[in-house]
PDB file of C-alpha atoms in Angstrom:
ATOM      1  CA  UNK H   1     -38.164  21.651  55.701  1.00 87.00           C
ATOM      2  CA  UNK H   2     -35.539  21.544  58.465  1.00 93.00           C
ATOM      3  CA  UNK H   3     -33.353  18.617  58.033  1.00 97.00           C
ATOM      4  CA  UNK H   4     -31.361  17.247  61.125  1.00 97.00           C
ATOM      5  CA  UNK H   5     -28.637  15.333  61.462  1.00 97.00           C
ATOM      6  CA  UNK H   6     -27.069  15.396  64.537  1.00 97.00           C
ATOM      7  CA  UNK H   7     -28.089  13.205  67.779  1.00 96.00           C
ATOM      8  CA  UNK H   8     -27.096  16.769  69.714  1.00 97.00           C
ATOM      9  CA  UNK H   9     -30.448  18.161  68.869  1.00 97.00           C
ATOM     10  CA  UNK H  10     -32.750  19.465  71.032  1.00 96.00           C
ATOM     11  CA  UNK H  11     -35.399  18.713  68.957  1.00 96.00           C
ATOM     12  CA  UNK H  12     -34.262  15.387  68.070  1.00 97.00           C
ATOM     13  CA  UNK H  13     -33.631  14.742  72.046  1.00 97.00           C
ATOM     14  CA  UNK H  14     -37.003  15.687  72.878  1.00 96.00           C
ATOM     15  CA  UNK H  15     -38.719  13.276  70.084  1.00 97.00           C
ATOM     16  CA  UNK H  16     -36.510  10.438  71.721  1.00 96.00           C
ATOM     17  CA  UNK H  17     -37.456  10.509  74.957  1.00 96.00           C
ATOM     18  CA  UNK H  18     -41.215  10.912  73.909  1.00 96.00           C
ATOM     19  CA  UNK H  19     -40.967   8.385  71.699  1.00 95.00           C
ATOM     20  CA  UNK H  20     -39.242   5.880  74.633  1.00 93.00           C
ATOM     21  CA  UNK H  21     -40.949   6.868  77.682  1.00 94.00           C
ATOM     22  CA  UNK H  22     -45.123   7.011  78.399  1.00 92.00           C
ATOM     23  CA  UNK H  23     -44.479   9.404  81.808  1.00 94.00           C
ATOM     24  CA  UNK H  24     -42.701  11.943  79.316  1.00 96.00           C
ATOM     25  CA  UNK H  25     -45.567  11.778  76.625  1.00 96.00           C
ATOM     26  CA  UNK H  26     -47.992  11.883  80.022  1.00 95.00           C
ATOM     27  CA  UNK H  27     -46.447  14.826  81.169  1.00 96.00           C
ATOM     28  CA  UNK H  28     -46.157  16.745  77.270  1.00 97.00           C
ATOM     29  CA  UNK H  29     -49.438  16.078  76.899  1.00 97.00           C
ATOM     30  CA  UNK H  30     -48.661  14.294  73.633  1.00 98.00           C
ATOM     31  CA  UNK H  31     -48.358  11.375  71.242  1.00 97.00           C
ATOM     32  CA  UNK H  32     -46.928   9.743  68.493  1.00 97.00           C
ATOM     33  CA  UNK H  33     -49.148   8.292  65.482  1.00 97.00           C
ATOM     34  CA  UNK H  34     -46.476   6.224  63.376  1.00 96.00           C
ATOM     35  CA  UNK H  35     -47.398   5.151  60.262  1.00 96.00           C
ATOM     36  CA  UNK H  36     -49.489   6.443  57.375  1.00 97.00           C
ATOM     37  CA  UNK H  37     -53.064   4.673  58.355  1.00 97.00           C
ATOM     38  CA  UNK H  38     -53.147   6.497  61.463  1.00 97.00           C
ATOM     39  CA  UNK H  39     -51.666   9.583  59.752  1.00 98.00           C
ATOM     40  CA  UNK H  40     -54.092   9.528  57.655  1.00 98.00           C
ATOM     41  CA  UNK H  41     -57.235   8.922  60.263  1.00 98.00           C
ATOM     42  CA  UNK H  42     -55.612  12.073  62.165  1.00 98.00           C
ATOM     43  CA  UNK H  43     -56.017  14.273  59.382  1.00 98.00           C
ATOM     44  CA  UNK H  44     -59.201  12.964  58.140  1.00 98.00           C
ATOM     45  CA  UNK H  45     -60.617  13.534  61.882  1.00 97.00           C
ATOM     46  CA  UNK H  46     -59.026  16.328  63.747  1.00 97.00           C
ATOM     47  CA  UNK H  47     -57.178  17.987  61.442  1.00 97.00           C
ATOM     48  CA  UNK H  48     -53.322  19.312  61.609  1.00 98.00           C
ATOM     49  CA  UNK H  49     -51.057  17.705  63.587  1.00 98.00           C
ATOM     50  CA  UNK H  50     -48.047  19.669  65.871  1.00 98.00           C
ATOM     51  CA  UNK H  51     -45.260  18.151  63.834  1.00 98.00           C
ATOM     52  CA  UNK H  52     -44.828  15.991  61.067  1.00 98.00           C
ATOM     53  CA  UNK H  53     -41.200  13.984  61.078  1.00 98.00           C
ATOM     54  CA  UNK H  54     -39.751  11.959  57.781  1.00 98.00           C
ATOM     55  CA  UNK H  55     -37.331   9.860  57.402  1.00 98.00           C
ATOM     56  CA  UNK H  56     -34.871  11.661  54.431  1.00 98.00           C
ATOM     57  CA  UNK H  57     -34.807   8.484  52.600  1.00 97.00           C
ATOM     58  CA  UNK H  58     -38.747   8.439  52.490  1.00 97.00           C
ATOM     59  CA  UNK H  59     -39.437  12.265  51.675  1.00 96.00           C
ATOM     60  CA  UNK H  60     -40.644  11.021  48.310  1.00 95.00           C
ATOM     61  CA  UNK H  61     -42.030   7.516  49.020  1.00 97.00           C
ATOM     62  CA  UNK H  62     -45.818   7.313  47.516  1.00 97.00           C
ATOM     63  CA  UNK H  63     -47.504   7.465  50.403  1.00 97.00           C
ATOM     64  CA  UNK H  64     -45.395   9.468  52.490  1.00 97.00           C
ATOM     65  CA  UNK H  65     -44.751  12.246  50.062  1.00 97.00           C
ATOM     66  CA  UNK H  66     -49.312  13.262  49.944  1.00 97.00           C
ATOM     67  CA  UNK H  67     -49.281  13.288  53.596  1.00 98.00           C
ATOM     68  CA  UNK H  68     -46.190  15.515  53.965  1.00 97.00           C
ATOM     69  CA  UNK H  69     -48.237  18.051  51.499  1.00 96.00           C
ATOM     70  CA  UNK H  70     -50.857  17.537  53.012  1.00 97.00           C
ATOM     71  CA  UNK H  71     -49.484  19.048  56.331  1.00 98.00           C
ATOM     72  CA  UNK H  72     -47.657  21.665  55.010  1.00 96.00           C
ATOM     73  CA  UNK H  73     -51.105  22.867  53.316  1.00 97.00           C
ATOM     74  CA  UNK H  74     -51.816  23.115  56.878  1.00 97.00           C
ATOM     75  CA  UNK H  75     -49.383  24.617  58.037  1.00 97.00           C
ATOM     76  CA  UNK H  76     -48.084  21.987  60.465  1.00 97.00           C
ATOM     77  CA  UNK H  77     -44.783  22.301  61.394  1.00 97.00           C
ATOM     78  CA  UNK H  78     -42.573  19.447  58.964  1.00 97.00           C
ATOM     79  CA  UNK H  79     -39.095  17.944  59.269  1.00 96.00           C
ATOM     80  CA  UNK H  80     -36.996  15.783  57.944  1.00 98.00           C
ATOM     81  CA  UNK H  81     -34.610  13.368  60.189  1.00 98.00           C
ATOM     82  CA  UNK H  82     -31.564  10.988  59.192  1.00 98.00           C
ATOM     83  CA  UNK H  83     -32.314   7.636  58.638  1.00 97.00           C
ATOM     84  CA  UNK H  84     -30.259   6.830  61.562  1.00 96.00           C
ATOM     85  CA  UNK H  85     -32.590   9.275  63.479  1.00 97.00           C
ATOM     86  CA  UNK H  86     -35.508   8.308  62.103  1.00 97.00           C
ATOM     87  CA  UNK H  87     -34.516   4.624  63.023  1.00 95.00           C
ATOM     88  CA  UNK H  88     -34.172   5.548  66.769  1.00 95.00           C
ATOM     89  CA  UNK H  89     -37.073   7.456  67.516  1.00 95.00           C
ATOM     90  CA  UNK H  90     -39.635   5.449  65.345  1.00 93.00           C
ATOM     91  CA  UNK H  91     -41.573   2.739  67.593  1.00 84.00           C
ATOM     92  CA  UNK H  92     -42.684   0.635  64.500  1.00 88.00           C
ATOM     93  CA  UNK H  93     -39.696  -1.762  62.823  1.00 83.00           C
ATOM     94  CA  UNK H  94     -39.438  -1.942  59.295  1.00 83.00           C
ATOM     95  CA  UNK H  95     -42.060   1.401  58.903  1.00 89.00           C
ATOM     96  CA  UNK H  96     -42.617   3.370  55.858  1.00 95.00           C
ATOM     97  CA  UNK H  97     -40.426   6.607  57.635  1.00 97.00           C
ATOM     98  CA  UNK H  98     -43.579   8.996  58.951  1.00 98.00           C
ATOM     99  CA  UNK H  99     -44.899   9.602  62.362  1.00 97.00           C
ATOM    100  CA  UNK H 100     -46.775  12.795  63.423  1.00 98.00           C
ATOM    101  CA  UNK H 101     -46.473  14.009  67.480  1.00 98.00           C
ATOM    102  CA  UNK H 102     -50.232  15.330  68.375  1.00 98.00           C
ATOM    103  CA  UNK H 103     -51.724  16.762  70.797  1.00 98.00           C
ATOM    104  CA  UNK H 104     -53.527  13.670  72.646  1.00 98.00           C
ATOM    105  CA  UNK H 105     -57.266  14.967  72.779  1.00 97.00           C
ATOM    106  CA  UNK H 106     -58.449  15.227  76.546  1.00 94.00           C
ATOM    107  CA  UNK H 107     -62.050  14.126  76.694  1.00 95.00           C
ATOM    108  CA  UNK H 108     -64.634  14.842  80.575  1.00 92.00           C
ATOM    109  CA  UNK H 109     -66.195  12.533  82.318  1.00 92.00           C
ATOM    110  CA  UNK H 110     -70.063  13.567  81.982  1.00 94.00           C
ATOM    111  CA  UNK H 111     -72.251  14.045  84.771  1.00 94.00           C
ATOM    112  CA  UNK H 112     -73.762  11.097  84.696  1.00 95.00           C
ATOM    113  CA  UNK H 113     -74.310   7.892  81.652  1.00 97.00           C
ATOM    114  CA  UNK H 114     -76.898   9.026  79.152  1.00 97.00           C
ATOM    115  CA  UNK H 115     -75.822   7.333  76.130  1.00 97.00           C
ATOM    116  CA  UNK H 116     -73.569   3.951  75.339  1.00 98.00           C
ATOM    117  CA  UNK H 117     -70.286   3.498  76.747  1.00 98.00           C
ATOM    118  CA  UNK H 118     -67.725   0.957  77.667  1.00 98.00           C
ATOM    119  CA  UNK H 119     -66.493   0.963  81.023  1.00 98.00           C
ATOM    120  CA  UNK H 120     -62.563  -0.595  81.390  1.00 97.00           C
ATOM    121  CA  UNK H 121     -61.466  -1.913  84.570  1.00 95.00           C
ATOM    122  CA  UNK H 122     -58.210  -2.789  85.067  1.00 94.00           C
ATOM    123  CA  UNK H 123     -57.463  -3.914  81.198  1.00 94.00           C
ATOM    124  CA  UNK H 124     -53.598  -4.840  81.023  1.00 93.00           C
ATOM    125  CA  UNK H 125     -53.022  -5.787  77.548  1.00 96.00           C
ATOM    126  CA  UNK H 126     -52.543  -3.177  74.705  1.00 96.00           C
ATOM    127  CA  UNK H 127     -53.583  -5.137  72.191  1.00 96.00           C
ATOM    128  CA  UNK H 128     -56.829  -5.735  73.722  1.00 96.00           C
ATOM    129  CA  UNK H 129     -57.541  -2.281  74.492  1.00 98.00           C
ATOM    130  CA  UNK H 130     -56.871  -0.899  71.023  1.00 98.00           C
ATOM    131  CA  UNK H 131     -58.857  -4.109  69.790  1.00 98.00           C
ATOM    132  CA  UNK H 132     -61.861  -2.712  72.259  1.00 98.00           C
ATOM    133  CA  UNK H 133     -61.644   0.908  70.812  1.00 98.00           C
ATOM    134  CA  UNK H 134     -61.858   0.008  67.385  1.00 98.00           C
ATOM    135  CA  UNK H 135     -64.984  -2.239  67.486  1.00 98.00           C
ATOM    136  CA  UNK H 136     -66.546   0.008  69.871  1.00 98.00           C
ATOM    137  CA  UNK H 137     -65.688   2.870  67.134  1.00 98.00           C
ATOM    138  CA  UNK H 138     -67.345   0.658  64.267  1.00 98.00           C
ATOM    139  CA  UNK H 139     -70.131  -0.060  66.395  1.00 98.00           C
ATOM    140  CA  UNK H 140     -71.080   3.501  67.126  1.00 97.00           C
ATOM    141  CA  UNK H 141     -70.252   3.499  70.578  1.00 98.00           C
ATOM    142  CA  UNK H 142     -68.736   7.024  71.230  1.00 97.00           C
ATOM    143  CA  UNK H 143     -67.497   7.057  74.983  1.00 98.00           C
ATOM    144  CA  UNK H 144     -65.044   5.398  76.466  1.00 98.00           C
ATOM    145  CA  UNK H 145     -63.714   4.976  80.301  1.00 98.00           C
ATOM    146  CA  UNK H 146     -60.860   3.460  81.158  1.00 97.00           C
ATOM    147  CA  UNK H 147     -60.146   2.944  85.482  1.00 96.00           C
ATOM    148  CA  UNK H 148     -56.715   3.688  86.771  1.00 95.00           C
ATOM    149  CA  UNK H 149     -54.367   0.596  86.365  1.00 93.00           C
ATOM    150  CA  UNK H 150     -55.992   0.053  82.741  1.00 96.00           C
ATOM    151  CA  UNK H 151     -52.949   0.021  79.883  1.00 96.00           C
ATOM    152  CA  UNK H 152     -52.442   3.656  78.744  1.00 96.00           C
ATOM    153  CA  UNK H 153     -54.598   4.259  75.457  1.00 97.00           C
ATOM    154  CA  UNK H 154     -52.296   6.476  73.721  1.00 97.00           C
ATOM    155  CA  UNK H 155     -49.576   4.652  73.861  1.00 96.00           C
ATOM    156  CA  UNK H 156     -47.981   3.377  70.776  1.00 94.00           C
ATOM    157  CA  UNK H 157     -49.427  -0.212  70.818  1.00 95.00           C
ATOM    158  CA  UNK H 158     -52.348   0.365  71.714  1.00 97.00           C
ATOM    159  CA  UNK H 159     -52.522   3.351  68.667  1.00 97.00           C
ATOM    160  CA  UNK H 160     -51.647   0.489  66.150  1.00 96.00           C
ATOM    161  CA  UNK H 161     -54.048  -1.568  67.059  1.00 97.00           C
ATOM    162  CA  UNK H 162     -56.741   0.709  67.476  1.00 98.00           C
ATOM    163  CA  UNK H 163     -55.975   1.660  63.701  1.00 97.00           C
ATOM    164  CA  UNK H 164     -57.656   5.053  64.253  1.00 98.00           C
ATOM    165  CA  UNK H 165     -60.445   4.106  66.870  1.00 98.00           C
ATOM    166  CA  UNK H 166     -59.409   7.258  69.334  1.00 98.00           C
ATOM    167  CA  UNK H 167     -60.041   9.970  66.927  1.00 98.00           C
ATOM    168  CA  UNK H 168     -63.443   9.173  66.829  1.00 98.00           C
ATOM    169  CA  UNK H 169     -63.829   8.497  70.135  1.00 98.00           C
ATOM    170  CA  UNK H 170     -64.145  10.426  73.956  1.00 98.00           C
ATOM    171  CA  UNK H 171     -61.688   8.346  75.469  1.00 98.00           C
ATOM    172  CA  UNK H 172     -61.279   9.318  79.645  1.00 98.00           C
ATOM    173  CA  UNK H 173     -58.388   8.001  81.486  1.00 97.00           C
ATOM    174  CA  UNK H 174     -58.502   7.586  85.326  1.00 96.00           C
ATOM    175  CA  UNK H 175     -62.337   7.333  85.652  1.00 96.00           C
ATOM    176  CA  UNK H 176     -63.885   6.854  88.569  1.00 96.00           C
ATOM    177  CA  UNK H 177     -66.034   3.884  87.433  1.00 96.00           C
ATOM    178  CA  UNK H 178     -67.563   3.397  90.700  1.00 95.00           C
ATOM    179  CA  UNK H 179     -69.099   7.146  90.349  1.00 96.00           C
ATOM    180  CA  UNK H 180     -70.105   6.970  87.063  1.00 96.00           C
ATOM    181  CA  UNK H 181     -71.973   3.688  87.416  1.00 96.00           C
ATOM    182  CA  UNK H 182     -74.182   5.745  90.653  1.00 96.00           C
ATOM    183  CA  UNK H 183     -74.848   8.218  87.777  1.00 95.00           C
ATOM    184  CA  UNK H 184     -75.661   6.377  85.340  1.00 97.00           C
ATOM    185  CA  UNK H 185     -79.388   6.627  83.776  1.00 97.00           C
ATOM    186  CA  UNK H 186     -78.714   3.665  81.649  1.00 97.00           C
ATOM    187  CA  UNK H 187     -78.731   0.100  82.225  1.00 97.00           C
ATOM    188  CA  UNK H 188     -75.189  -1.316  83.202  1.00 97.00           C
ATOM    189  CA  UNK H 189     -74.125  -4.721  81.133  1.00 97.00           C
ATOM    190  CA  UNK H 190     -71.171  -7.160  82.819  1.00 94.00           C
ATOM    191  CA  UNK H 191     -70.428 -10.277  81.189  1.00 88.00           C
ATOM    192  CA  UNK H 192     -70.587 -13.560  82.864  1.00 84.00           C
ATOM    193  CA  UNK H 193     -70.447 -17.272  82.313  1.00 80.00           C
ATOM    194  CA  UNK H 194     -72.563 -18.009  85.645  1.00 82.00           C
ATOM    195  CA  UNK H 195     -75.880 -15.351  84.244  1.00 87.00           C
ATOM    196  CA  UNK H 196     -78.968 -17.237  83.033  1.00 89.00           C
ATOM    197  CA  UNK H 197     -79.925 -14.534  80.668  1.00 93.00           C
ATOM    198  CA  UNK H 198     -77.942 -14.097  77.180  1.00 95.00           C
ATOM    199  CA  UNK H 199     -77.484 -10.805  75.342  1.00 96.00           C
ATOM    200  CA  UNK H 200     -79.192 -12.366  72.604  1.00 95.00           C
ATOM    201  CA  UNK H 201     -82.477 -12.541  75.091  1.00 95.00           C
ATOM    202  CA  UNK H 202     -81.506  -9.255  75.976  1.00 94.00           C
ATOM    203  CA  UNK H 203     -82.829  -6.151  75.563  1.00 95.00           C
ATOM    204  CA  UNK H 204     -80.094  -3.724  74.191  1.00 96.00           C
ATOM    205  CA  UNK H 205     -82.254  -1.724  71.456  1.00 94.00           C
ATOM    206  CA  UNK H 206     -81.330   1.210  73.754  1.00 95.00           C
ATOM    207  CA  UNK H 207     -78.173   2.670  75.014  1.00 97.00           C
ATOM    208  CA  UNK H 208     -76.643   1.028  77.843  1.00 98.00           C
ATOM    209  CA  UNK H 209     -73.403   0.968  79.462  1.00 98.00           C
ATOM    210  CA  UNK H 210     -70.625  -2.378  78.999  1.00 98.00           C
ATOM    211  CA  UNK H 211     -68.267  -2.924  81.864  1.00 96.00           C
ATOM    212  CA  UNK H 212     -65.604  -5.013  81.067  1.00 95.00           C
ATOM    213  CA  UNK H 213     -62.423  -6.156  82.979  1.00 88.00           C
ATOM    214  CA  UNK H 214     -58.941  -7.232  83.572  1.00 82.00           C
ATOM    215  CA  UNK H 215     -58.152 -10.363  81.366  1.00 78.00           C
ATOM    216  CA  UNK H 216     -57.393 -13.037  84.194  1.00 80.00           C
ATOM    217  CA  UNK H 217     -59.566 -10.835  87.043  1.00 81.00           C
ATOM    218  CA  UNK H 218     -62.585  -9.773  85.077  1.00 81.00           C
ATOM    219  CA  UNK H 219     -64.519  -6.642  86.596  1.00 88.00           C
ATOM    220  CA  UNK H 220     -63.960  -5.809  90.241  1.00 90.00           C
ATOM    221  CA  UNK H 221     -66.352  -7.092  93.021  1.00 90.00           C
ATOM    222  CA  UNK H 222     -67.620  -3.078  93.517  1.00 92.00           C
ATOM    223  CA  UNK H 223     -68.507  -2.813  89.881  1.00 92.00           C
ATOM    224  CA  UNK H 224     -69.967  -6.378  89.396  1.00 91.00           C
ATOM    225  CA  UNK H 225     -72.351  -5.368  92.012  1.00 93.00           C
ATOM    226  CA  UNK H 226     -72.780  -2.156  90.602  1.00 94.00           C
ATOM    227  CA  UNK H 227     -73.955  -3.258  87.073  1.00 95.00           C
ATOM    228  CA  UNK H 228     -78.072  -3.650  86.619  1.00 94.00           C
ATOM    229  CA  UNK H 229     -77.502  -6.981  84.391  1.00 94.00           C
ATOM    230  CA  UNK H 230     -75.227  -9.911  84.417  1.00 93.00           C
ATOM    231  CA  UNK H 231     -75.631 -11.608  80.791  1.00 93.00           C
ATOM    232  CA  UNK H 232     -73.705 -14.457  79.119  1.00 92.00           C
ATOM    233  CA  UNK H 233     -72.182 -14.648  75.744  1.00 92.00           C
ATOM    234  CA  UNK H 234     -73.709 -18.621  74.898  1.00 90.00           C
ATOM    235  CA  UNK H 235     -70.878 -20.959  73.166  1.00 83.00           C
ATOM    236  CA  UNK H 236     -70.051 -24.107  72.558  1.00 80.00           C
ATOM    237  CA  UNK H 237     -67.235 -26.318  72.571  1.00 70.00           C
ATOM    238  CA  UNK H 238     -64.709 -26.623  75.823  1.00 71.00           C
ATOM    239  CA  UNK H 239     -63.262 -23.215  76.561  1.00 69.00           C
ATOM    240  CA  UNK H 240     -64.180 -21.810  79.319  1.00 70.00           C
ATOM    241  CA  UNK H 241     -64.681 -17.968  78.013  1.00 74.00           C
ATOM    242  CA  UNK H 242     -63.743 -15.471  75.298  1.00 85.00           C
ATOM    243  CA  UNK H 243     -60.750 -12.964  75.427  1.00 91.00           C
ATOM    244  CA  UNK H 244     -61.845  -9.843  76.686  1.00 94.00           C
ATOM    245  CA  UNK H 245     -61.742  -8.398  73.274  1.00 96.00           C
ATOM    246  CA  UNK H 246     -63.788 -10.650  70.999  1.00 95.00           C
ATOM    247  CA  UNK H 247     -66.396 -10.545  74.360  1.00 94.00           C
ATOM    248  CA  UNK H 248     -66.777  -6.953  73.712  1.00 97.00           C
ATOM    249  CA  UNK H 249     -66.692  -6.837  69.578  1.00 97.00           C
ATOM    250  CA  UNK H 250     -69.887  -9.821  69.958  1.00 97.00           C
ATOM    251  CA  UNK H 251     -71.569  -7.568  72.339  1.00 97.00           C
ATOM    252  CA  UNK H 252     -71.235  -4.225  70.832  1.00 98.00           C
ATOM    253  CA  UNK H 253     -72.218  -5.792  67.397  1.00 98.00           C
ATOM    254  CA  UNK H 254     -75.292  -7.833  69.169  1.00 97.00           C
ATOM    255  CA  UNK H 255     -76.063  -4.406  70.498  1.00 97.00           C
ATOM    256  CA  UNK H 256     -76.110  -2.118  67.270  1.00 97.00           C
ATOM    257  CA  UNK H 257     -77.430  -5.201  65.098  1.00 97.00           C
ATOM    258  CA  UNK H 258     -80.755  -4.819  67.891  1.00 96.00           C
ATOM    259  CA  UNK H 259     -80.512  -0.994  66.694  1.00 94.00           C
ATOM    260  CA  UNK H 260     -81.056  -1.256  63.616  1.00 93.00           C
ATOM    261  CA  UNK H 261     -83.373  -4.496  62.901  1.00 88.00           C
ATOM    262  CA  UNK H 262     -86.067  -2.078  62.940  1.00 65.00           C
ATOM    263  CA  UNK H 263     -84.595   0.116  59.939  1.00 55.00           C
TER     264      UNK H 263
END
């Protein structure tokens, strides 16, 4: 394995300004999975990656060292950066020393909605995006679409805390969710506190389509009209609603608990 040392490197330049900047990963195409869980979920799920990178001091660390075989079984490209390096490229503080640069997988927008999805307008906060994936991934909810102005999904935070959500899912970027709602053959869901009906009264045994929005916003006028259903998530208590993310995890999970009662 290559070992670098200098800041002068191309290589090491090119990592850097990947690592720092979403336009340059935008335009490469790529991404950066630090960390050994979503190491890990890469291989498991789509195989090997374009590059491995190490920290030297953690070429033989327990969990590092498998994964590092592991892509040179593969025949991945490996290599091995300075600590100092390491320290200024990796977006994670206090990490184990392993990141892998990817590919990012580029999924289509279908023709039209045949099958479950979750529809993201405007979503700003990382967090709650990768939160989104992930229970939509657990919930068996394969396709998602995310409107221009929602947070980018590859990015770095939202990778953590999807904690390998995307490589199980079609994840489109810049969707038209206007169009795709037109085409859609499957009943539309937005959330509400002002609908009478509650997804618990709800039929959702079949697919249908979630649209969720911006945290403070919620979904634009055009889409709220757009959707077949307003339904409320019932509580109790004085708050007013539920972050956008634990919204979506109770109504993915009412919706796949309806899909199986009958198994």
């Amino acid at each position: 394995m290559k070992l670098i040392t200098s800041k002068d490197n191309s290589l090491f330049k090119e990592l850097k300004q990947l690592a720092s900047s979403s336009q340059a990963r935008r335009r490469a195409g790529q991404s950066l999975l630090d960390g050994v869980h979503l190491a890990q979920a890469w291989l498991q799920h789509r195989g090997a990656p374009q590059l491995c990178v190490v920290a030297e001091s953690a070429q033989y660390h327990p969990e590092v060292a498998p994964i590092l075989a592991q892509c040179e079984a593969l025949q991945a490209q490996c290599l091995v950066l300075a600590d100092k390096l390491y320290d200024a490229v990796s977006t994670v503080d206090n990490g184990v020393g392993l990141f892998l640069m990817v590919a990012t997988p580029v999924a289509s927008a279908p023709k039209a909605l045949t099958e479950s999805a979750v529809l993201l307008d405007g979503l700003q906060d990382p967090g709650n995006l990768g939160s989104i994936l992930r229970s939509a991934a657990a919930a068996g909810v394969r396709q998602v679409f995310c409107s221009p102005g929602t947070a980018a999904a590859w990015s770095p935070k939202v990778l953590r805390a999807g904690m390998g959500a995307h490589f199980v899912l079609d994840i489109v970027e810049d969707a038209d969710l206007v169009a795709l709602c037109a085409a859609s053959r499957i009943p539309l869901l937005a959330t509400s506190s002002h609908a009478a009906q509650t997804i618990y009264d709800c039929d959702l045994s079949g697919p249908v389509a979630w649209l969720l929005g911006h945290e403070g916003q919620g979904v634009s006028a055009a889409l709220q009209q757009a959707a077949t259903q307003e339904v409320v998530i019932p509580h109790l208590g004085q708050m007013e609603s539920l972050n956008v993310a634990a919204a979506a995890a109770v109504c993915l999970f009412e919706q796949l608990r309806q899909r199986t009662a009958g198994r």
